[in-house]
Every structure is written in structure tokens, then in C-alpha cells.
PDB file of C-alpha atoms in Angstrom:
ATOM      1  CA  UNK A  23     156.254 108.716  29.976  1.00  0.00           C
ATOM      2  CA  UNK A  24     159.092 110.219  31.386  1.00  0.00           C
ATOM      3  CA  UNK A  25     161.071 111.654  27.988  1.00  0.00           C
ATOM      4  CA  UNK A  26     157.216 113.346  27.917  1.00  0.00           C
ATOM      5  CA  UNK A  27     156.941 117.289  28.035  1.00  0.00           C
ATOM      6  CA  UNK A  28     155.036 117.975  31.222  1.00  0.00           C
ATOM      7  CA  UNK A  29     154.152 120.785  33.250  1.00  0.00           C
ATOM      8  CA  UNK A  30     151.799 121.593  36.202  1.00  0.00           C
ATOM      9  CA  UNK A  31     148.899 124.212  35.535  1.00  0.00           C
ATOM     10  CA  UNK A  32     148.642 127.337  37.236  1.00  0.00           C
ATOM     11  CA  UNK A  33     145.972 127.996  39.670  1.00  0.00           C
ATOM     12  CA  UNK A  34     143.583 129.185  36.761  1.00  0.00           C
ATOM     13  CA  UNK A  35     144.164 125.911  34.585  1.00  0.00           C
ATOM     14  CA  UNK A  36     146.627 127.591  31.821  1.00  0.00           C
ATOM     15  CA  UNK A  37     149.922 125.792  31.288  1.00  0.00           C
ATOM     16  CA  UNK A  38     152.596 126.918  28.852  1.00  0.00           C
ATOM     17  CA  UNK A  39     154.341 123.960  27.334  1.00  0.00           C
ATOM     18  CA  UNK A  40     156.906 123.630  24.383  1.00  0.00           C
ATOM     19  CA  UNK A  41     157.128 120.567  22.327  1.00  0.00           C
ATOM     20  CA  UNK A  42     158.520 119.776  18.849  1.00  0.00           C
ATOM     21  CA  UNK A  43     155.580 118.143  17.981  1.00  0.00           C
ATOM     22  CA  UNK A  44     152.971 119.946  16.208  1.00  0.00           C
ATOM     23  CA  UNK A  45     149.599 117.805  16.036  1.00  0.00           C
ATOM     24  CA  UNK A  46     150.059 116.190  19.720  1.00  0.00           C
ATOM     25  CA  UNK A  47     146.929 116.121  22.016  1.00  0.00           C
ATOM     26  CA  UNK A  48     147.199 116.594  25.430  1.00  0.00           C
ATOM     27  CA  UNK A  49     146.485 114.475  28.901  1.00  0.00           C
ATOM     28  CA  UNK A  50     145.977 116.355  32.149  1.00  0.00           C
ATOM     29  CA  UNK A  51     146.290 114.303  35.166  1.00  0.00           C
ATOM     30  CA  UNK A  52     144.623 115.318  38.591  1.00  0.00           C
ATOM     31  CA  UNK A  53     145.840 114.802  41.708  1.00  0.00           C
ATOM     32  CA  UNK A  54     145.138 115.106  45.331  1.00  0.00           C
ATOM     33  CA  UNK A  55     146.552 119.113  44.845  1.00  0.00           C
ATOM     34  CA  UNK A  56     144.038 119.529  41.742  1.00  0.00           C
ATOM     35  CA  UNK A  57     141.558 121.698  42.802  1.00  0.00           C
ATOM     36  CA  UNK A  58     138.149 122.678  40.871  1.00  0.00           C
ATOM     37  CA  UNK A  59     137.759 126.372  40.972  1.00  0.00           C
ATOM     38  CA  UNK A  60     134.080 126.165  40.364  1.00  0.00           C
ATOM     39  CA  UNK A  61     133.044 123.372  43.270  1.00  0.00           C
ATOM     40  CA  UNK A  62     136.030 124.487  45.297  1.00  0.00           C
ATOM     41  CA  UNK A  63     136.326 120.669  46.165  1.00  0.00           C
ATOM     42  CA  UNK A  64     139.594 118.457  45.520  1.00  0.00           C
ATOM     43  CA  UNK A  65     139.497 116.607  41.586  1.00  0.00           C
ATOM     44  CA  UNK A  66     141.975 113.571  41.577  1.00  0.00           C
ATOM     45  CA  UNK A  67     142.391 111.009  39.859  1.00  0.00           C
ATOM     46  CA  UNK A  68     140.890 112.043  37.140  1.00  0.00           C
ATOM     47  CA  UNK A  69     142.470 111.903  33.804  1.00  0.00           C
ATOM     48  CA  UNK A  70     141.853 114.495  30.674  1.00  0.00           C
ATOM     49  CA  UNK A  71     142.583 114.477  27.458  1.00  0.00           C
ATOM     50  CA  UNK A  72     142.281 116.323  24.189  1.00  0.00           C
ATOM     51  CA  UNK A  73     142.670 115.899  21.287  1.00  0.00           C
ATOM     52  CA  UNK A  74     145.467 117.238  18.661  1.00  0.00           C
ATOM     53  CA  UNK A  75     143.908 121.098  17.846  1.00  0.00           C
ATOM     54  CA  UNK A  76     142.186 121.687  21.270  1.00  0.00           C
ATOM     55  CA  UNK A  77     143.032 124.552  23.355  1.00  0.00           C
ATOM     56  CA  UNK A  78     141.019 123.422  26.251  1.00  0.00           C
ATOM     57  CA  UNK A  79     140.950 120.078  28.099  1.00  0.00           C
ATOM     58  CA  UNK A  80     137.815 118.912  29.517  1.00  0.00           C
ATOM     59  CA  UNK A  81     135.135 116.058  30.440  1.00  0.00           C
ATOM     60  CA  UNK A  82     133.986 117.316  26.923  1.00  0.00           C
ATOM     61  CA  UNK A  83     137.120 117.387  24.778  1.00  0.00           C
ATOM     62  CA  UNK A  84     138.326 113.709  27.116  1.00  0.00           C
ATOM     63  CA  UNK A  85     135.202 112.308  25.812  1.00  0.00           C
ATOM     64  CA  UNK A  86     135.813 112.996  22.083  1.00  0.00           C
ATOM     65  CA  UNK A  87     139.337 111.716  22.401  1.00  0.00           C
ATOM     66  CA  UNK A  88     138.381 108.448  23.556  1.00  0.00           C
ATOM     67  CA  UNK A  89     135.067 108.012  21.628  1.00  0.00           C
ATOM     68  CA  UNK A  90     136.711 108.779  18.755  1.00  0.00           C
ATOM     69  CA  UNK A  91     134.040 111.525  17.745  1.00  0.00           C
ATOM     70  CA  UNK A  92     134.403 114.756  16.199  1.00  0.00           C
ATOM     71  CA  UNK A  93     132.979 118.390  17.915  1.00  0.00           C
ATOM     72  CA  UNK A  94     129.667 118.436  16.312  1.00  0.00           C
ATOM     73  CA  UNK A  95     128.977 114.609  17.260  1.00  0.00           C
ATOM     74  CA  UNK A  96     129.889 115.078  21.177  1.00  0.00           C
ATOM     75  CA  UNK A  97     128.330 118.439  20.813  1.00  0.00           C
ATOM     76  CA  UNK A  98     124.892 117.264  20.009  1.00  0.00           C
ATOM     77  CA  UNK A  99     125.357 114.165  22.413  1.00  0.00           C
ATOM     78  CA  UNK A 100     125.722 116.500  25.490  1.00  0.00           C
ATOM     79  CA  UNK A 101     123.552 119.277  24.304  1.00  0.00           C
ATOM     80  CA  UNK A 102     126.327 121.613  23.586  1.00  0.00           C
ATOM     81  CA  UNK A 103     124.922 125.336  22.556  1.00  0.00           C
ATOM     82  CA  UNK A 104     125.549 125.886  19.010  1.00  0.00           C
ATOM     83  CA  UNK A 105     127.774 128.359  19.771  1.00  0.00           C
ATOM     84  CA  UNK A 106     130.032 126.310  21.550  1.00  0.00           C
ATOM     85  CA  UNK A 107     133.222 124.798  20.229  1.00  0.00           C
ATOM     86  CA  UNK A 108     134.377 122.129  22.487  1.00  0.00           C
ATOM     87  CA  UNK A 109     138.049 121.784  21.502  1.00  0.00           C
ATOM     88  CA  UNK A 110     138.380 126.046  22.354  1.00  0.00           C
ATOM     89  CA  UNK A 111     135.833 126.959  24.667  1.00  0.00           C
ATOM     90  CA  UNK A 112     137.155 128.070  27.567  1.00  0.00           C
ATOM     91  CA  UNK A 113     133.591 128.832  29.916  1.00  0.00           C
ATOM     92  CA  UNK A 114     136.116 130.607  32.515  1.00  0.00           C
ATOM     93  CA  UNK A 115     137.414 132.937  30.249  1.00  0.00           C
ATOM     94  CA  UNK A 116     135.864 136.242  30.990  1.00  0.00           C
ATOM     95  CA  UNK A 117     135.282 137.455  27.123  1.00  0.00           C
ATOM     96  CA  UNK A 118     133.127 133.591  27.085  1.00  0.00           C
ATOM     97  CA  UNK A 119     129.218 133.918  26.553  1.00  0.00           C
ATOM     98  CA  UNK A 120     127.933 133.729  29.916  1.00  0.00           C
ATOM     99  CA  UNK A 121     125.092 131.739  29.579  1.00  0.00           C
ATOM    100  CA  UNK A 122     126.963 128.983  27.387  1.00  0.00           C
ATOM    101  CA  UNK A 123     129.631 129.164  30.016  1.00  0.00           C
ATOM    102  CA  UNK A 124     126.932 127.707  32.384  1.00  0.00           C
ATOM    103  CA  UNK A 125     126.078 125.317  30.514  1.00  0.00           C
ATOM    104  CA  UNK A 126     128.936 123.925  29.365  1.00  0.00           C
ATOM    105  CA  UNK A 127     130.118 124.090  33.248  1.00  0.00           C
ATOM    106  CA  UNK A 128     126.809 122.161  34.606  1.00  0.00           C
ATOM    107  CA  UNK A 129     127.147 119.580  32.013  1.00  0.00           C
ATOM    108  CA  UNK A 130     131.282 118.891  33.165  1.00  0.00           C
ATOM    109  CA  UNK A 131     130.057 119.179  36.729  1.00  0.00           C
ATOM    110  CA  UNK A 132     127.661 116.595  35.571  1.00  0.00           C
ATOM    111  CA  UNK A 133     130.558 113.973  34.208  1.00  0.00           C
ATOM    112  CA  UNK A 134     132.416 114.655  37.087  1.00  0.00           C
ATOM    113  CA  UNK A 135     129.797 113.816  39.379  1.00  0.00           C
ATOM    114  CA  UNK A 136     128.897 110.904  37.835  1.00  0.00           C
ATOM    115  CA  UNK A 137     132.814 109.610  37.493  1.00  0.00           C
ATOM    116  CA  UNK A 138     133.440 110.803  41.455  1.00  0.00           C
ATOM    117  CA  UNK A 139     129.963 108.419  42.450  1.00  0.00           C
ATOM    118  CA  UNK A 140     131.000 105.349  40.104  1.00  0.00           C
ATOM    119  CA  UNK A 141     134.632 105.592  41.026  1.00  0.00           C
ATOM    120  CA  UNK A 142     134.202 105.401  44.776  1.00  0.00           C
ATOM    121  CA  UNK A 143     131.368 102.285  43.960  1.00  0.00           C
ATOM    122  CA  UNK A 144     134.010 100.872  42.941  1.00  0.00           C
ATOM    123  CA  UNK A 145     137.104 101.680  45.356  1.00  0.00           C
ATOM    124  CA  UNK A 146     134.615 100.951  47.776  1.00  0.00           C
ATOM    125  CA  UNK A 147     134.403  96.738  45.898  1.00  0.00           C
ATOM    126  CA  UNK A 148     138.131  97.341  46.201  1.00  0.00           C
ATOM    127  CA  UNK A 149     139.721  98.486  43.423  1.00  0.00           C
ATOM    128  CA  UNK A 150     142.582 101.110  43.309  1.00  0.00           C
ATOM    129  CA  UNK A 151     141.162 104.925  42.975  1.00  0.00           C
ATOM    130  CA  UNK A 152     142.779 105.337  39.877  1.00  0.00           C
ATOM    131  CA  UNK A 153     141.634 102.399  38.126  1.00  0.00           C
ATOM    132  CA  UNK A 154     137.827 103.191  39.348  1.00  0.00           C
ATOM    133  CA  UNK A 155     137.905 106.230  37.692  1.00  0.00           C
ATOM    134  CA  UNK A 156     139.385 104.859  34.764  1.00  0.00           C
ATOM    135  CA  UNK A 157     137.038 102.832  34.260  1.00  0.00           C
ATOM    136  CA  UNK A 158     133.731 105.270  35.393  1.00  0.00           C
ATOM    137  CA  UNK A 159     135.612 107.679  32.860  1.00  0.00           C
ATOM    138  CA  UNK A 160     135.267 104.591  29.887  1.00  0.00           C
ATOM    139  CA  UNK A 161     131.536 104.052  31.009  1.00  0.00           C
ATOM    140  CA  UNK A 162     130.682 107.320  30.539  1.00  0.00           C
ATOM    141  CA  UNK A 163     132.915 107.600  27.017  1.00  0.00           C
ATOM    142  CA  UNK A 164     130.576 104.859  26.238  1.00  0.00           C
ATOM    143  CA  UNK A 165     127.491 105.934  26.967  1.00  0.00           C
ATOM    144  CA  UNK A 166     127.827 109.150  25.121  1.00  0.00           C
ATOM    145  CA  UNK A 167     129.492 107.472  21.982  1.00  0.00           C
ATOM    146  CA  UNK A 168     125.833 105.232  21.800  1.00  0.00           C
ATOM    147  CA  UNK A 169     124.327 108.358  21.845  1.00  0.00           C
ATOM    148  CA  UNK A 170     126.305 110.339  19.303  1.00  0.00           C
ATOM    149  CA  UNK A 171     126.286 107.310  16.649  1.00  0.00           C
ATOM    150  CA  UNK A 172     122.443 106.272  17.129  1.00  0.00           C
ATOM    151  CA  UNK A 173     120.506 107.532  14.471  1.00  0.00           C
ATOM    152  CA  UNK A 174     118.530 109.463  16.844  1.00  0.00           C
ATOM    153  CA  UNK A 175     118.765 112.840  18.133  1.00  0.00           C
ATOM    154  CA  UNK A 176     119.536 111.081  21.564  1.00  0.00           C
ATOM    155  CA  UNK A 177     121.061 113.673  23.860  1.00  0.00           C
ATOM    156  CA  UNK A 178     122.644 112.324  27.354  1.00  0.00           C
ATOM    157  CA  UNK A 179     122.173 114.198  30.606  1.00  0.00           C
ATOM    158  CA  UNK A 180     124.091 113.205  33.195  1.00  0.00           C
ATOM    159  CA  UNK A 181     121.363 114.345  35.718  1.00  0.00           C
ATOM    160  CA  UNK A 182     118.547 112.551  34.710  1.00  0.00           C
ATOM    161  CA  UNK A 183     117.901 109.266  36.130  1.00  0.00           C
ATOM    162  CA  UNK A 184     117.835 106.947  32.966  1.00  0.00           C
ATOM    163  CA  UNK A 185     121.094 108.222  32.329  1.00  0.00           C
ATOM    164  CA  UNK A 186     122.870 107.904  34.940  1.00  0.00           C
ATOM    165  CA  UNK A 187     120.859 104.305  34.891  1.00  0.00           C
ATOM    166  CA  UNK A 188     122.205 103.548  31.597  1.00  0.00           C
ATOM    167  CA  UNK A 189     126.057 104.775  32.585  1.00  0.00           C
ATOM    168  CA  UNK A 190     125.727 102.599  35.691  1.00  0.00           C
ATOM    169  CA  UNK A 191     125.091  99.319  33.744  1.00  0.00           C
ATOM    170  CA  UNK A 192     127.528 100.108  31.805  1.00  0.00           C
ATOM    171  CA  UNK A 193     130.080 100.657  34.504  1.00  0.00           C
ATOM    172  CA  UNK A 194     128.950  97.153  36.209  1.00  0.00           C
ATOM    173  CA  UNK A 195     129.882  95.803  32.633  1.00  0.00           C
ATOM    174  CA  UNK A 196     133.378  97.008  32.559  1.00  0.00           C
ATOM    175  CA  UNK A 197     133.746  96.776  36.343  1.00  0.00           C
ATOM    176  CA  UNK A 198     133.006  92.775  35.733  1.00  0.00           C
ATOM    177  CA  UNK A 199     135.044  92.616  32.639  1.00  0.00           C
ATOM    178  CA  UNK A 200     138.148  94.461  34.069  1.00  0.00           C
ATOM    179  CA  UNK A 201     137.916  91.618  37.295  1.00  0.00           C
ATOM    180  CA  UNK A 202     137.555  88.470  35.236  1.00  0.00           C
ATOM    181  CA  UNK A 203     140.507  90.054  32.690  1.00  0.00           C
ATOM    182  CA  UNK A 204     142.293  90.271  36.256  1.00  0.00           C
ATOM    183  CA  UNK A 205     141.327  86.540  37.234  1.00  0.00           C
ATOM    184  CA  UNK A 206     142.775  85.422  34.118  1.00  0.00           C
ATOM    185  CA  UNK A 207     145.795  87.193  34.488  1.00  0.00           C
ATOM    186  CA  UNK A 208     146.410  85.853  38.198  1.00  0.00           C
ATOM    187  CA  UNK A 209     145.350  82.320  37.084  1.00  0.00           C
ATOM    188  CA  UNK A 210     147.983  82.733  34.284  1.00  0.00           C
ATOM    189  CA  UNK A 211     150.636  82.910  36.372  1.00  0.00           C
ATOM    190  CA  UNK A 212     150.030  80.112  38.213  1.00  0.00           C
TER     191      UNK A 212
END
């Protein structure tokens, strides 16, 4: 909202940002300037969040937010390396463990892959860009919560093909969902 703090990141991703609020989270927003420094290609419309204690947001820390699930349950849902605290771990930061670094990196390139491919399904059946990812961003949220609250030690990769199966479906859900919620709207205000 507009009465909001809000800043733009530097080229590296850090942001300095003052607020009187001392447990907020925060929500990075990508645009068509947003570029990822580790595929050099343009990110937007992709929204990020964290939640209240992170120094870092990412696919990882957006995924706990909206899941509602704590570092050690999104941790072991991904495949996280122990060593790796998602709400600080910066896998840029040149004093980071390099081999968790590229981990942690292949799995966000992972999320973002699989957001970028569902979104533009769906710009491509018409809906806006930001809405597609929106909603390939809640599939995905989805898919991992299953995982993290099953009983088993179910970890989600989004490069293997059941997956990314699973993710899909659960995208066509929401995609269907989201269109008859817009039906009924339009139907309302007739």
C-alpha cells in the first residue's frame, strides 16, 4: 500500500529500509527491470516474501510465508543442507559455504523455472502475467506444504518429472478455480 515503506534493491539484492515496526516480514516485487544475477535473464512478476525474522527473501523463505511452515519443515521439503538456514542464508554472500550455496541456488532456479513455465501456460489461456504467476507461485506453495506435513520424508524436486507432474495438476486446479470464482463474479453483476 502506498503509506508502505518501500525501496528498490541495489544491483546485488541488498536494500536498506527503516520502519517502526519491529516483527514485519517483507514482500519483494519483480519487475520487468528485476534482473537475476545468476541466469542473467529478466525475473518479473514475481512476488517474494518473508517472513518476520528473515534476512533474505527467496522462493524458499516466499514458500514458508505462505505455507505457513517453519525453517526446518520447508527445509526438509526442498532438501535444504542441514547447514542451511532459510530465513538468513544468503548463497551470494561470499563468506556462504560454497557447495550449499549451489544448492540452495539450483533448487530457487528450480521454483523459478517451474513458476516462469506455469505462468506463461497460463498468460498464454489468457490471463494477466501477474495473476499467472500468482497463481503458479500458490501451486507450488501447495505442493511443497503436502510434502512438508505428510508423514513421510517426502522431499519435492522441482526437476523431476512427478513433480513438476504433481505442481501442474495442481496449477490446472487453481487455474479452474480462479476462472469459475471469475464467472461468478461477472455473472454477479449482471
Amino acid at each position: 500500500s502506498e503509506n508502505e515503506p518501500s525501496t528498490r534493491t541495489l544491483d546485488d539484492g541488498s536494500f536498506s529500509i527503516s520502519s517502526a515496526i519491529t516483527d514485519a516480514g517483507f514482500v519483494a516485487k519483480t519487475d520487468a527491470s528485476t534482473i537475476d544475477t545468476s541466469s542473467g535473464e529478466v525475473l518479473e512478476n514475481i512476488t517474494l516474501k518473508a517472513p518476520s525474522g528473515a534476512s533474505v527473501v527467496t522462493p524458499t523463505t516466499t514458500i514458508m510465508k505462505e505455507a505457513n511452515l517453519s525453517a526446518s519443515e520447508v527445509s526438509r521439503a526442498l532438501g535444504l543442507p542441514d547447514t542451511v538456514d532459510p530465513l538468513t542464508f544468503n548463497p551470494f554472500d561470499a563468506n556462504a559455504d560454497q557447495e550449499a550455496a549451489l544448492v540452495v541456488e539450483k533448487i530457487s532456479q528450480q521454483i523459478f523455472t517451474t513458476i516462469k513455465t506455469l505462468g506463461a501456460a497460463a498468460e498464454g489461456a489468457g490471463l494477466d502475467a501477474e495473476t499467472a504467476a500468482s497463481l503458479a507461485t500458490q501451486a507450488l506453495v501447495n505442493t511443497v506444504r503436502t510434502a512438508a506435513t505428510s508423514n513421510a520424508n517426502v522431499v519435492v524436486n522441482f526437476a523431476n518429472e512427478a513433480d513438476i507432474a504433481d505442481a501442474t495438476a495442481t496449477f490446472l486446479t487453481i487455474v479452474e478455480q480462479e476462472e469459475t470464482f471469475n464467472a461468478m463474479q461477472e455473472f454477479d453483476k449482471i
